[in-house]
Amino acid sequence: MTVANDGVPADEFETDLLRNLAHQRGTTRQSASAQDIYQALALTVRDRLVDRYVKTAATYYETNPRFVYYLSAEYMLGKQLPQNLLYSGLQNQARDALEKLGLDPAELEDLDVEPGLGNGGLGRLAACILDALATEDIPAVGYGIRYDLGIFKQTFEDGAQVERPDDWTFYGNPWEFAAPDDQQPVGFYGKVEDGKWTPDEIVLGEPSHMLVPGYGTQTVNLIRLWRARASRASFDLSRFGEGRYGEAVDAIVRSENISKVLYPDDSTELGRELRLKQQHFLVTCALRDIVRRYRLRNTGWDAFTEKVTIQLNDTHPVMAVAELMRVLLDEEGLDWDRAWLIVRGTFAYTCHTLLPEALETWPVALVERLLPRHMEIIYLINFHFLQEVEQAYPGDTGRLRELSIIQEEPERRVRMAHLAVVGAKAVNGVAELHSKLLRETTLRPFAELWPERFHNVTNGVSPRRFMLIANPRLTGLISSRLGDHDWLRDLDRLSELEPAADDSAFRDQWREVKRANRRDLARYARAVTGVALDPDAMADVMIKRFHEYKRQLLRVMHVITLIHRIRRGETAGLVPRSVIFGGKAAPGYYAAKRIMRLANAVADVVNGDQQLSAYVRMAFLPNYNVSGAELIIPAADLSEQISLAGKEASGTSNMKLALNGALTIGTLDGANVEIRDRVGADNFFLFGLDAGQAVALKQAGYRPRSWYEADWELRETIDFIATIDGGALREVADDLLNRDEYLTLADYRAYIECQDEVAHAWEDRDAWTRMSILNAARSGFFSADRTVRDYGREIWHTPAVPEA
Ligand SMILES: *Cc1c(COP(=O)(O)O)cnc(C)c1O
C-alpha cells in the first residue's frame, strides 16, 4: 500500500483545521462561512504537503541534481482539493474531522475551483506530466502564466455557445504562495545600440507557486506561475487628483493586461501583439528563475547544461531560445559560440500539431518593434544556421528557403517551430504516427538534416487523476483483484487483470461499476441540461475541443441517420444510446460554433420525441473541463475518436477512456493507432481512411458532391442539416457539399457501418464487458509515468532523486 498515511489522528486534523480557521481566517466555528471552512480545510491539507516539500527541497539542494524545467503557456490542473487529500493520505482524517463538525465534504469540494489555465489536451498534458514527474521523483519545476481569467465558462443560449469570464481566484486561491518580493523585470519595445537593448516599457513578473505532490512518494515539486504587475510608479497621482480616474490607471492596466486572459484558442494563431507579449513575459520570468536556481548550487556556466534541461511545450515558449542567448551574450558577456553551445544543450522541443495553420509564426515587423534585440539575435541564429545548411546542400537555394527561420513570402515572418528545432537538442512528436508524419512532412527538411535530433514520446495521462480520483469504484475493483493500490504507480500491472476478463463474476462487478457511474452521470446531466438519460443505455461519448478536424459533425450525422431509420421503422439492430457531447469552441471559430448549434438542435429533436428517445437521447454537457472529464469518462462505454486520419497529433482522451474500460470507435489517427495495437484489433472499432489515403484522395481532387449523389442515406442526412430549424444551419450543409475539408462525406458510410457493428457488439453484453476489461488491462502503457520515463531516458537523462 503506497498511499502515504501521515499517521495523523482525526482529532489532530480537527485541531489543525480549527486552528487554521481561527488564525488564517480570523473567525470561529460558529460564524464561519462555508468558504471559511473550505479555505481552512485547504490550508490544513496544504500544511502537510509543505512539510514534505521542505524535505524534497532539502534533498534536491544536497544532491544538486539535473532539473527538468517544463515551460508551458497552458496548464489544466483540475481541482486541487481531492488530489491533495488523496496524495497526502489525509482523506480519512479529513472526512472524520468534517463529520464530527457536522460538515459535508462533498459540499466543500464544490467550493474548490478548478484552475482553468489551459484550453484542452496540450494544457492537460502539461498537468499530467508534472504529476508524473513528481511521482517518478524527478526534480522538476513547471513554469506558466497565472492568468487572471482562465478558459471561459461555457453555457448555451438557444443552442449557441455563450462565453463568460472565469474569475477563478475571486475568493482567493488557498493552494498558492505569492512571492511579491521576488518580482522580475520584463522589458518590451525600445531600441538597440551596439548590441545593448534599452526597453521602453518594463513590466514586473510576480511569481506564485503551487505544490505538485507525487503519488505514493514523499516528493513534492513546484509549479511556478507568473502574473504581470505594473511598477509602483505607474499610478498617475496628478491625473487622479484632477479627477481623470481612467487615465490615472492607464499604465497599470496596460502592464497588467499581459496576464489578464488565457487566449481561448489552441490551434490557430491570433496574431495579436498581446499574445506575443505573454510569451516573452513567461519566458523571461522563467529563465531568470532558472538561472537564479542554478546559481544556488553552481558557479560559472560550465555546468549549466548538465544541471538544467528545459522542455518547451509547443512553440509558445520558444522565444526562450533567443532570450537565453540574449542573457548569455549581453548580460553575461559570453561569446557567440559558447553561448550557442549552451543554448543548444539546454532546450528540447515538443511539437503538438500537424496542421500547418497551427504552426506559429510572427510578423518580423512586430517582433522587431516589440523585441528588437531578440529579432537581431534570431537573424544571427539564422545566419549561422543557413551557413550550415549551405555546407550540407551547396547551392541549393530551395533548401535554404525551406529551412530558414524567416519566411519571406507573402510577408516576412518568424517561424517559431524552425527556431525551436534549430535551438534544441531534441525534438519530439507525441505519438508514433505523429512523429513519423512530422519527419516525413511538416518538419521533413529538418529530419533529413538532423535525423538524430528527432524522437517520439507518446503522450500519457495520469492514472491518479483519471482513475483513482475520477473513478473510485473501478479503482477499488481493480485493487481488490490486484491485491493492492501499487498499480497506480506502475500501470503496466493492469495486465494482471487480463485473466479476470474470463471470470464471469468479475465481469458482473465490472458492469455494475459502469452502471453506477452512468447513474451518476445521468443525475448530473439531468440537473444541468434537463435531459433524462437512461443509465442502462450505452454511454457514447465525444469529449474534446470543438474543431472541424475532430469531426464532431460526423458524430451528429450518425445521430441524424438514426433519426431517419427510426422514423422509417428500421429499428432492428438498434440499441439505446446516450450520446454525450462535451467541449468548447474558440469564440471566433464560427464553423465550429455552427456545428455546436447543430448538435444542440439535433439533441432537441431526439429528446423531444418519444419514438426517437427510446433509442437515442443526447446531452451536450456545458463547460467541459477536467472536472467534467472526471465525471463523464468513468461512465463511458464508447469513446469517439473520429478525427480525419493525419490530423490529430495524439489525443489523450482516447487514453483516459480506454483505461476506464470504454471501447474506441476511431480512425487510424494519433495515438489511436497505438491503442489499437495494444488492446487488439478485435477490441477496437476501426473505420475510415488512413492518413495516406486521405492525402491521396485530396490530391486526386476530392469532390464531396459526388459522395452525396452516390449515397441516398447520406443525401437524406445532409438535406436534414440544410433544413433543420428552418434552414438556420444551411451553411453547415453547404460547406460539406462544396468544401468538406476534413473528408467527412468520404468517411460517412464506413462510420455508419462501424456504428452498426458497435450496436451489434453491445447486444452481447458479456462479450462487450470482456472487451472493456481488456481495454483497461492492456492500456497501462498510456500512463504519463511511462511518458516521463521515456523523456528521461531519451532526452533529459535525468536520474530520479527519491527522498533519503
Ligand atoms: C484530456 C482532455 C482533453 C483532450 O482531449 P482530446 O480528445 O485528446 O482532444 C481536453 N480537455 C480536457 C478537459 C481533458 O481532460
Short mmCIF file of N, CA and C and ligand atoms in Angstrom, two decimals, residues 76 114 118-125 128 266 459 461 465-466 542-545 549-550 552 582-583 623-630 633 640-641 648 650-657, ligand 1:
data_model
loop_
_atom_site.label_atom_id
_atom_site.label_comp_id
_atom_site.label_asym_id
_atom_site.label_seq_id
_atom_site.Cartn_x
_atom_site.Cartn_y
_atom_site.Cartn_z
N MET A 76 -3.86 22.66 -17.34
CA MET A 76 -5.22 22.36 -16.90
C MET A 76 -5.09 21.45 -15.70
N GLU A 114 -11.49 24.75 -10.00
CA GLU A 114 -10.50 24.19 -10.92
C GLU A 114 -9.77 25.33 -11.63
N GLY A 118 -5.78 26.55 -19.23
CA GLY A 118 -5.45 25.92 -20.49
C GLY A 118 -6.71 25.71 -21.31
N ASN A 119 -6.51 25.33 -22.56
CA ASN A 119 -7.63 25.14 -23.48
C ASN A 119 -8.11 23.70 -23.54
N GLY A 120 -7.17 22.78 -23.65
CA GLY A 120 -7.57 21.39 -23.87
C GLY A 120 -6.41 20.46 -23.66
N GLY A 121 -6.21 19.56 -24.62
CA GLY A 121 -5.24 18.49 -24.48
C GLY A 121 -3.83 18.95 -24.11
N LEU A 122 -3.36 20.01 -24.76
CA LEU A 122 -1.99 20.46 -24.51
C LEU A 122 -1.79 20.89 -23.06
N GLY A 123 -2.78 21.59 -22.52
CA GLY A 123 -2.69 22.05 -21.13
C GLY A 123 -2.85 20.91 -20.15
N ARG A 124 -3.73 19.97 -20.48
CA ARG A 124 -3.91 18.84 -19.58
C ARG A 124 -2.67 17.94 -19.63
N LEU A 125 -2.06 17.81 -20.78
CA LEU A 125 -0.83 17.03 -20.87
C LEU A 125 0.23 17.61 -19.93
N CYS A 128 -0.55 16.52 -16.48
CA CYS A 128 -0.26 15.09 -16.28
C CYS A 128 1.25 14.87 -16.18
N ASP A 266 -6.53 27.06 -29.21
CA ASP A 266 -5.33 26.25 -29.05
C ASP A 266 -4.75 25.81 -30.37
N ASN A 459 2.35 10.46 -25.76
CA ASN A 459 1.69 11.08 -24.61
C ASN A 459 1.17 10.03 -23.62
N VAL A 461 -1.35 9.81 -19.69
CA VAL A 461 -2.26 10.52 -18.78
C VAL A 461 -1.99 10.04 -17.35
N ARG A 465 -5.26 10.92 -11.57
CA ARG A 465 -6.34 11.85 -11.88
C ARG A 465 -7.51 11.12 -12.55
N PHE A 466 -7.19 10.27 -13.54
CA PHE A 466 -8.27 9.75 -14.38
C PHE A 466 -8.74 8.35 -13.99
N MET A 542 -18.29 11.82 -26.81
CA MET A 542 -17.30 12.56 -27.59
C MET A 542 -16.99 13.82 -26.81
N ILE A 543 -15.83 13.86 -26.18
CA ILE A 543 -15.46 14.96 -25.29
C ILE A 543 -14.11 15.50 -25.70
N LYS A 544 -14.09 16.72 -26.19
CA LYS A 544 -12.85 17.34 -26.67
C LYS A 544 -13.20 18.70 -27.22
N ARG A 545 -12.18 19.54 -27.44
CA ARG A 545 -12.44 20.82 -28.06
C ARG A 545 -13.20 20.64 -29.37
N TYR A 549 -11.52 19.42 -37.63
CA TYR A 549 -10.75 18.20 -37.94
C TYR A 549 -11.12 17.05 -37.02
N LYS A 550 -11.63 17.37 -35.83
CA LYS A 550 -12.02 16.30 -34.90
C LYS A 550 -13.35 15.66 -35.31
N GLN A 552 -16.74 16.40 -34.93
CA GLN A 552 -17.99 16.24 -34.18
C GLN A 552 -19.17 16.17 -35.14
N GLY A 582 -19.21 16.91 -24.99
CA GLY A 582 -18.66 17.96 -24.14
C GLY A 582 -17.55 18.62 -24.92
N GLY A 583 -17.42 19.94 -24.79
CA GLY A 583 -16.32 20.62 -25.47
C GLY A 583 -16.64 22.07 -25.77
N ASN A 623 -19.65 23.47 -20.55
CA ASN A 623 -18.43 23.81 -19.80
C ASN A 623 -17.54 22.61 -19.51
N TYR A 624 -17.27 21.84 -20.53
CA TYR A 624 -16.38 20.69 -20.38
C TYR A 624 -15.02 21.15 -19.86
N ASN A 625 -14.58 20.53 -18.78
CA ASN A 625 -13.26 20.83 -18.20
C ASN A 625 -12.76 19.57 -17.51
N VAL A 626 -11.72 19.67 -16.71
CA VAL A 626 -11.15 18.46 -16.10
C VAL A 626 -12.19 17.80 -15.18
N SER A 627 -12.91 18.61 -14.42
CA SER A 627 -13.94 18.02 -13.54
C SER A 627 -15.01 17.32 -14.36
N GLY A 628 -15.36 17.89 -15.49
CA GLY A 628 -16.33 17.25 -16.38
C GLY A 628 -15.79 15.93 -16.90
N ALA A 629 -14.52 15.94 -17.27
CA ALA A 629 -13.88 14.70 -17.75
C ALA A 629 -13.95 13.63 -16.67
N GLU A 630 -13.71 14.03 -15.42
CA GLU A 630 -13.71 13.06 -14.32
C GLU A 630 -15.09 12.44 -14.10
N ILE A 633 -15.92 10.35 -18.10
CA ILE A 633 -15.08 9.22 -18.55
C ILE A 633 -15.41 7.91 -17.82
N GLU A 640 -15.48 8.10 -28.75
CA GLU A 640 -15.49 8.55 -30.15
C GLU A 640 -14.18 9.28 -30.45
N GLN A 641 -13.35 8.68 -31.30
CA GLN A 641 -12.05 9.27 -31.66
C GLN A 641 -11.96 9.27 -33.17
N GLU A 648 -4.91 14.53 -36.03
CA GLU A 648 -4.82 14.57 -34.56
C GLU A 648 -3.41 14.13 -34.17
N SER A 650 -2.04 13.36 -31.21
CA SER A 650 -2.05 12.17 -30.36
C SER A 650 -3.47 11.91 -29.86
N GLY A 651 -4.03 12.94 -29.19
CA GLY A 651 -5.23 12.70 -28.43
C GLY A 651 -4.82 12.14 -27.09
N THR A 652 -5.52 12.52 -26.06
CA THR A 652 -5.29 11.91 -24.76
C THR A 652 -6.60 11.44 -24.14
N SER A 653 -7.74 12.00 -24.58
CA SER A 653 -8.99 11.49 -24.02
C SER A 653 -9.18 10.04 -24.48
N ASN A 654 -8.65 9.69 -25.65
CA ASN A 654 -8.72 8.30 -26.09
C ASN A 654 -8.07 7.37 -25.06
N MET A 655 -6.93 7.84 -24.47
CA MET A 655 -6.24 7.01 -23.46
C MET A 655 -7.03 6.93 -22.16
N LYS A 656 -7.53 8.11 -21.71
CA LYS A 656 -8.29 8.14 -20.45
C LYS A 656 -9.50 7.21 -20.54
N LEU A 657 -10.15 7.23 -21.70
CA LEU A 657 -11.36 6.44 -21.87
C LEU A 657 -11.04 4.95 -21.93
C1 LIG B 1 -7.92 15.10 -21.89
C2 LIG B 1 -8.60 16.37 -22.05
C3 LIG B 1 -8.63 17.00 -23.30
C4 LIG B 1 -8.00 16.40 -24.54
O1 LIG B 1 -8.96 15.67 -25.27
P1 LIG B 1 -8.64 15.11 -26.74
O2 LIG B 1 -9.79 14.23 -27.04
O3 LIG B 1 -7.36 14.37 -26.63
O4 LIG B 1 -8.57 16.29 -27.63
C5 LIG B 1 -9.28 18.19 -23.42
N1 LIG B 1 -9.89 18.75 -22.36
C6 LIG B 1 -9.90 18.17 -21.14
C7 LIG B 1 -10.62 18.83 -20.02
C8 LIG B 1 -9.25 16.97 -20.94
O5 LIG B 1 -9.25 16.40 -19.73
#
